[in-house]
Tab-separated table of C-alpha atoms in Angstrom:
chain	number	residue	atom	x	y	z
A	25	LEU	CA	185.433	-187.358	-59.995
A	26	GLU	CA	181.821	-187.789	-59.012
A	27	ILE	CA	179.976	-190.577	-60.795
A	28	PHE	CA	176.182	-190.782	-60.566
A	29	VAL	CA	174.814	-194.129	-61.074
A	30	THR	CA	171.147	-194.617	-61.764
A	31	ILE	CA	169.730	-198.175	-61.211
A	32	LEU	CA	166.815	-199.103	-63.538
A	33	ASN	CA	164.049	-201.323	-62.385
A	34	MET	CA	163.935	-204.399	-64.484
A	35	ASN	CA	160.648	-206.377	-64.800
A	36	ASP	CA	162.087	-209.378	-63.184
A	37	ASN	CA	159.319	-210.209	-60.625
A	38	SER	CA	156.162	-211.997	-61.175
A	39	PRO	CA	152.926	-210.850	-59.453
A	40	VAL	CA	152.030	-212.813	-56.366
A	41	PHE	CA	148.677	-213.679	-55.088
A	42	LYS	CA	147.968	-213.858	-51.250
A	43	GLN	CA	146.206	-217.090	-51.873
A	44	THR	CA	146.532	-219.126	-54.989
A	45	ASN	CA	143.621	-221.578	-54.093
A	46	LEU	CA	140.273	-220.496	-52.777
A	47	THR	CA	137.038	-222.347	-52.231
A	48	GLU	CA	133.656	-220.460	-51.948
A	49	PHE	CA	130.066	-221.857	-51.319
A	50	VAL	CA	127.400	-219.843	-53.082
A	51	PRO	CA	123.692	-220.217	-52.557
A	52	GLU	CA	121.798	-220.677	-55.819
A	53	ASP	CA	119.314	-217.755	-54.901
A	54	THR	CA	122.274	-215.257	-54.584
A	55	LYS	CA	121.302	-211.979	-56.245
A	56	VAL	CA	122.879	-211.064	-59.606
A	57	ASN	CA	125.662	-208.665	-59.163
A	58	ALA	CA	126.453	-209.635	-55.660
A	59	THR	CA	130.068	-209.953	-54.721
A	60	ILE	CA	131.390	-213.474	-54.642
A	61	VAL	CA	135.070	-212.881	-53.667
A	62	ALA	CA	136.223	-209.519	-52.325
A	63	ARG	CA	138.888	-207.654	-54.028
A	64	GLU	CA	141.205	-207.734	-51.115
A	65	ASP	CA	141.323	-211.529	-51.250
A	66	LEU	CA	142.219	-211.585	-54.849
A	67	SER	CA	144.578	-208.638	-55.378
A	68	ALA	CA	148.165	-209.545	-56.452
A	69	ARG	CA	151.214	-207.672	-55.453
A	70	ASP	CA	154.212	-207.060	-57.676
A	71	ALA	CA	157.634	-206.248	-56.234
A	72	ASP	CA	158.374	-204.189	-59.434
A	73	LEU	CA	155.411	-202.098	-58.563
A	74	ASP	CA	153.936	-202.540	-61.926
A	75	THR	CA	150.189	-202.138	-62.685
A	76	ILE	CA	148.353	-205.538	-62.464
A	77	TYR	CA	146.107	-206.578	-65.234
A	78	TYR	CA	143.577	-209.327	-64.447
A	79	GLU	CA	141.629	-211.891	-66.494
A	80	LEU	CA	139.005	-214.484	-65.376
A	81	THR	CA	138.355	-217.808	-67.158
A	82	THR	CA	136.126	-220.789	-66.451
A	83	ILE	CA	137.490	-224.318	-66.981
A	84	VAL	CA	134.188	-226.273	-66.419
A	85	PRO	CA	132.156	-226.558	-69.689
A	86	GLY	CA	128.693	-225.075	-69.573
A	87	THR	CA	129.438	-222.683	-66.720
A	88	ASP	CA	130.623	-219.660	-68.729
A	89	GLY	CA	129.075	-216.333	-68.122
A	90	TYR	CA	127.930	-216.716	-64.540
A	91	PHE	CA	130.985	-215.186	-62.893
A	92	ALA	CA	132.983	-212.110	-63.849
A	93	ILE	CA	135.482	-209.635	-62.382
A	94	LYS	CA	134.656	-205.925	-61.858
A	95	GLY	CA	137.413	-204.705	-64.257
A	96	VAL	CA	140.891	-205.391	-65.851
A	97	ASN	CA	142.441	-203.738	-62.797
A	98	ASN	CA	139.775	-204.903	-60.276
A	99	PRO	CA	139.813	-208.666	-59.525
A	100	GLU	CA	136.646	-208.539	-57.419
A	101	ILE	CA	134.459	-211.603	-58.662
A	102	TYR	CA	130.674	-211.014	-58.787
A	103	LEU	CA	127.617	-212.976	-59.909
A	104	GLN	CA	126.837	-211.915	-63.618
A	105	LYS	CA	123.904	-214.419	-64.198
A	106	ALA	CA	121.330	-216.161	-62.004
A	107	LEU	CA	122.312	-219.606	-60.768
A	108	ASP	CA	120.372	-222.854	-60.945
A	109	TYR	CA	121.350	-225.798	-58.900
A	110	GLU	CA	119.833	-228.157	-61.530
A	111	LYS	CA	122.088	-226.983	-64.224
A	112	PHE	CA	125.515	-227.251	-62.464
A	113	LYS	CA	126.674	-227.633	-58.799
A	114	LEU	CA	130.285	-226.566	-58.932
A	115	THR	CA	132.657	-224.763	-61.310
A	116	THR	CA	136.347	-223.776	-61.294
A	117	LEU	CA	137.616	-220.340	-62.222
A	118	VAL	CA	141.108	-219.364	-63.015
A	119	LEU	CA	142.288	-215.708	-62.338
A	120	TYR	CA	145.282	-214.513	-64.255
A	121	ALA	CA	147.483	-211.604	-62.944
A	122	ARG	CA	149.914	-210.066	-65.473
A	123	ASP	CA	152.199	-207.171	-65.212
A	124	ARG	CA	151.621	-206.220	-68.677
A	125	PRO	CA	148.392	-205.749	-70.748
A	126	VAL	CA	147.180	-209.014	-72.513
A	127	ASP	CA	148.067	-207.743	-76.020
A	128	SER	CA	151.404	-206.322	-74.978
A	129	THR	CA	154.649	-207.602	-76.872
A	130	ASP	CA	156.815	-206.856	-73.854
A	131	THR	CA	158.075	-209.512	-71.513
A	132	THR	CA	155.248	-210.485	-69.298
A	133	ASN	CA	155.246	-212.180	-66.017
A	134	THR	CA	152.030	-213.961	-64.932
A	135	ALA	CA	150.622	-215.608	-61.866
A	136	THR	CA	147.408	-217.654	-61.411
A	137	ALA	CA	144.792	-218.278	-58.685
A	138	THR	CA	142.285	-220.982	-58.868
A	139	ILE	CA	138.786	-220.369	-57.299
A	140	ASN	CA	136.525	-223.292	-56.735
A	141	ILE	CA	132.894	-222.459	-56.574
A	142	PHE	CA	130.449	-224.876	-55.065
A	143	ILE	CA	126.593	-224.042	-55.464
A	144	GLU	CA	124.389	-224.660	-52.664
A	145	GLN	CA	120.698	-225.574	-53.254
A	146	ALA	CA	118.321	-222.912	-51.987
A	147	ASP	CA	114.667	-223.207	-51.090
A	148	THR	CA	113.397	-221.742	-54.448
A	149	LYS	CA	110.639	-224.100	-55.466
A	150	SER	CA	107.099	-224.749	-54.169
A	151	PRO	CA	106.008	-228.362	-53.561
A	152	TRP	CA	104.972	-230.633	-56.437
A	153	PHE	CA	102.044	-233.009	-56.343
A	154	LEU	CA	102.907	-236.365	-57.898
A	155	PRO	CA	102.527	-237.764	-60.246
A	156	CYS	CA	103.416	-234.687	-62.426
A	157	THR	CA	104.572	-233.924	-65.930
A	158	PHE	CA	107.680	-231.620	-66.797
A	159	ILE	CA	106.694	-229.003	-69.381
A	160	ASN	CA	110.213	-227.616	-70.064
A	161	THR	CA	113.574	-229.089	-71.064
A	162	ASP	CA	115.509	-228.170	-67.887
A	163	ASN	CA	112.679	-230.018	-65.853
A	164	SER	CA	112.170	-226.971	-63.541
A	165	ILE	CA	108.312	-226.976	-63.829
A	166	CYS	CA	106.138	-230.041	-63.207
A	167	ILE	CA	102.449	-229.847	-63.713
A	168	SER	CA	100.256	-232.366	-61.779
A	169	SER	CA	96.796	-233.704	-62.966
A	170	PRO	CA	93.733	-233.719	-60.805
A	171	TYR	CA	93.016	-236.608	-58.389
A	172	ILE	CA	89.726	-238.596	-58.903
A	173	GLY	CA	87.948	-240.725	-56.274
A	174	ARG	CA	84.541	-242.152	-55.634
A	175	VAL	CA	82.258	-242.741	-52.709
A	176	ASN	CA	78.767	-244.464	-52.390
A	177	ILE	CA	75.817	-242.064	-51.655
A	178	SER	CA	74.675	-242.280	-47.992
A	179	GLU	CA	77.473	-244.655	-47.049
A	180	MET	CA	80.283	-243.868	-44.620
A	181	SER	CA	83.876	-245.132	-45.585
A	182	THR	CA	86.268	-245.449	-42.507
A	183	GLU	CA	89.193	-246.152	-44.592
A	184	PRO	CA	91.392	-243.586	-46.659
A	185	LEU	CA	89.717	-242.996	-50.096
A	186	ILE	CA	91.359	-244.614	-53.081
A	187	LEU	CA	92.189	-242.114	-55.634
A	188	GLU	CA	93.425	-242.054	-59.181
A	189	PRO	CA	96.121	-241.940	-60.339
A	190	GLY	CA	97.282	-242.440	-56.805
A	191	PRO	CA	97.187	-241.157	-53.148
A	192	ILE	CA	97.605	-237.375	-52.543
A	193	TYR	CA	101.316	-236.925	-52.291
A	194	ALA	CA	103.598	-233.825	-52.713
A	195	ILE	CA	107.391	-233.502	-52.517
A	196	ASP	CA	109.886	-230.464	-52.108
A	197	PRO	CA	111.648	-230.417	-55.448
A	198	ASP	CA	114.543	-228.732	-53.644
A	199	TYR	CA	115.443	-232.322	-52.763
A	200	MET	CA	118.662	-231.655	-50.964
A	201	LEU	CA	116.618	-229.617	-48.445
A	202	ASN	CA	113.505	-231.865	-48.649
A	203	GLU	CA	111.546	-229.688	-46.350
A	204	LYS	CA	108.440	-231.179	-44.530
A	205	ILE	CA	105.147	-230.657	-46.178
A	206	VAL	CA	101.619	-230.545	-44.625
A	207	TYR	CA	98.231	-230.852	-46.398
A	208	SER	CA	94.941	-229.050	-45.844
A	209	ILE	CA	91.580	-228.782	-47.706
A	210	VAL	CA	91.176	-225.101	-48.551
A	211	GLY	CA	88.048	-225.266	-50.873
A	212	GLY	CA	85.168	-227.249	-52.200
A	213	ASP	CA	83.907	-228.758	-48.947
A	214	THR	CA	81.571	-226.372	-47.413
A	215	ASP	CA	79.750	-229.307	-45.672
A	216	LYS	CA	82.848	-230.762	-44.116
A	217	VAL	CA	82.157	-234.113	-45.579
A	218	PHE	CA	86.017	-234.872	-46.016
A	219	SER	CA	89.296	-234.259	-44.128
A	220	VAL	CA	92.837	-234.749	-45.061
A	221	ASP	CA	95.471	-236.085	-42.833
A	222	ALA	CA	98.087	-232.967	-42.424
A	223	ASP	CA	101.059	-235.304	-42.492
A	224	THR	CA	100.159	-238.147	-44.793
A	225	GLY	CA	97.794	-236.606	-47.265
A	226	ASN	CA	95.206	-239.393	-46.777
A	227	LEU	CA	91.696	-238.216	-47.507
A	228	THR	CA	88.913	-239.648	-45.377
A	229	MET	CA	85.227	-239.052	-44.744
A	230	ASN	CA	83.823	-237.139	-41.739
A	231	LYS	CA	80.159	-238.040	-42.632
A	232	VAL	CA	78.123	-239.503	-45.477
A	233	ALA	CA	77.523	-237.792	-48.790
A	234	THR	CA	73.762	-237.400	-49.108
A	235	SER	CA	73.734	-235.487	-52.550
A	236	PRO	CA	74.519	-237.271	-55.837
A	237	ASP	CA	76.541	-234.188	-56.878
A	238	SER	CA	80.252	-234.445	-57.236
A	239	TYR	CA	82.631	-232.748	-54.890
A	240	LEU	CA	85.655	-230.682	-56.307
A	241	LEU	CA	88.020	-230.210	-53.422
A	242	GLN	CA	91.038	-227.962	-53.488
A	243	VAL	CA	93.859	-229.444	-51.445
A	244	MET	CA	96.950	-227.489	-50.540
A	245	ALA	CA	100.500	-228.841	-49.752
A	246	THR	CA	102.598	-226.264	-47.748
A	247	GLN	CA	106.237	-226.222	-46.510
A	248	VAL	CA	106.326	-226.204	-42.831
A	249	ASN	CA	109.306	-223.724	-42.708
A	250	ASN	CA	107.876	-221.251	-45.158
A	251	ILE	CA	103.928	-221.004	-45.774
A	252	GLN	CA	104.485	-218.997	-48.966
A	253	LYS	CA	105.898	-222.090	-50.465
A	254	TYR	CA	102.682	-223.952	-51.312
A	255	SER	CA	100.918	-225.666	-54.168
A	256	ILE	CA	97.171	-226.425	-54.866
A	257	VAL	CA	95.696	-229.494	-56.538
A	258	SER	CA	91.952	-230.446	-57.520
A	259	VAL	CA	90.433	-233.523	-56.158
A	260	GLU	CA	87.288	-234.696	-57.657
A	261	ILE	CA	85.043	-237.071	-55.492
A	262	LYS	CA	82.230	-238.692	-57.552
A	263	VAL	CA	79.188	-239.666	-55.517
A	264	ILE	CA	77.546	-242.886	-56.973
A	265	ASN	CA	75.027	-245.375	-56.073
A	266	LYS	CA	76.281	-248.397	-54.320
A	267	SER	CA	76.745	-251.448	-56.564
A	268	ASP	CA	75.896	-254.740	-54.829
A	269	HIS	CA	75.241	-256.914	-57.780
A	270	PRO	CA	77.384	-257.647	-60.802
A	271	PRO	CA	75.940	-257.233	-64.246
A	272	TYR	CA	74.808	-260.530	-66.044
A	273	PHE	CA	73.647	-261.525	-69.604
A	274	GLU	CA	69.942	-262.440	-69.930
A	275	SER	CA	70.787	-265.530	-71.719
A	276	ARG	CA	73.775	-267.793	-71.361
A	277	MET	CA	73.783	-268.606	-75.097
A	278	TYR	CA	72.860	-266.601	-78.167
A	279	ASN	CA	72.463	-268.051	-81.561
A	280	GLY	CA	72.477	-265.989	-84.901
A	281	THR	CA	72.378	-266.466	-88.539
A	282	VAL	CA	74.533	-264.873	-91.252
A	283	PHE	CA	74.269	-265.162	-94.987
A	284	VAL	CA	77.037	-265.944	-97.419
A	285	ASP	CA	78.645	-262.723	-99.141
A	286	LEU	CA	77.132	-260.322	-96.811
A	287	ALA	CA	78.583	-256.897	-96.832
A	288	PRO	CA	80.882	-255.775	-93.971
A	289	ARG	CA	78.809	-254.203	-91.053
A	290	SER	CA	75.655	-256.125	-92.009
A	291	PHE	CA	73.202	-257.361	-89.226
A	292	VAL	CA	73.525	-260.824	-87.710
A	293	PHE	CA	69.938	-262.077	-87.350
A	294	GLN	CA	68.354	-264.266	-84.748
A	295	ALA	CA	68.462	-267.985	-85.513
A	296	GLY	CA	65.080	-269.004	-86.688
A	297	ASP	CA	63.899	-265.620	-87.170
A	298	PRO	CA	65.797	-264.018	-90.147
A	299	SER	CA	63.917	-260.711	-89.950
A	300	SER	CA	65.044	-259.900	-86.345
A	301	PRO	CA	68.643	-258.612	-85.679
A	302	LEU	CA	70.351	-260.530	-82.920
A	303	LYS	CA	70.520	-258.551	-79.668
A	304	ILE	CA	72.915	-259.399	-76.936
A	305	THR	CA	71.920	-257.702	-73.613
A	306	ALA	CA	73.033	-257.535	-70.061
A	307	VAL	CA	71.259	-256.261	-66.919
A	308	ASP	CA	72.222	-255.107	-63.633
A	309	ASP	CA	69.876	-255.426	-60.518
A	310	ASP	CA	71.291	-252.428	-59.007
A	311	PHE	CA	69.659	-250.560	-61.925
A	312	PRO	CA	66.390	-252.291	-62.581
A	313	ASN	CA	64.871	-249.500	-64.600
A	314	VAL	CA	67.771	-249.137	-67.100
C-alpha cells in the first residue's frame, strides 16, 4: 500500500529584518525624493516564503510626512518633503513587516525595525547683519536696518566710526557651521573716503570728507567658504559741521506773566510788558547766523 503524504506549509514564522536598529545622518539640504535607506538594508525575510507587506510610521510629534517608503512591498525609505534643521533635528521611524496585508483577518506575524534619523545642518543661509528683525514665524528670514554714522567735514578721524544701532557685524545663521565672514565696501564710495576692515567690519576713514553731502555706502558680508553666500547692507554717513561749542540760553532767568482764567494754550507774556509774548531762546556759537 502506497501512501502519499503532502506536508502543508503553515504560517508559523515571523519576518526577520537583517538589522532591527539603524541610524542615518541626513543633511538638511538633501533633495526631495532622494533615497535615505536602501531597500536591501530594510528588506525582511520570511522562512514561510510569504510576501512581505511594509508600513512606515513616525513616533516623534511634528515630524510626520518627511519620510516615506517606495511601496507596500518596497521598504526603501526616501525623502518626501524638504528638511529644515530649525524645525527638528532628529526623528525616529518604525518600519513594520507583516506576512499578511494590514486589513487581513488571517493570523499575521509581524516584525519591526527602528530607524533613527539625525538631521545635519547644511550651509543654506546667507549671512545676517545684526541687529535684525524676523519677519516669519519660523525665524528663517531676518531683515536688518541701515547703519547710520556721522563725520565732521574736513576732519580726519583715526578711530573706527561710531554707528547706530551698532557696529557693522554679520553672523552665519547656520550656527552649527558658523562659517567665517569677511566684509567689503561694494558701492557708494567712489572717492575712497572710507574703508572697512575685512575681518572686524570696523569702518574707518582714508581721507577727509570735503563735501557736505551724505555718503550711502553698500557693505557686503561674504562667507569665505562660498562667495555666493553674501548679504548687503546700507551704511549712511552724514557729513556735518564740527560742533565746538554747546548751546546756551541768552538769559539765565526768564520772567513771565499769566492771567487768571486764561484758556489752555494761551500765550505767556513778558513780565512788565503784557503785550509781548515771552520768548525763551538759545544760541550756538557754531552757528552764529541761525
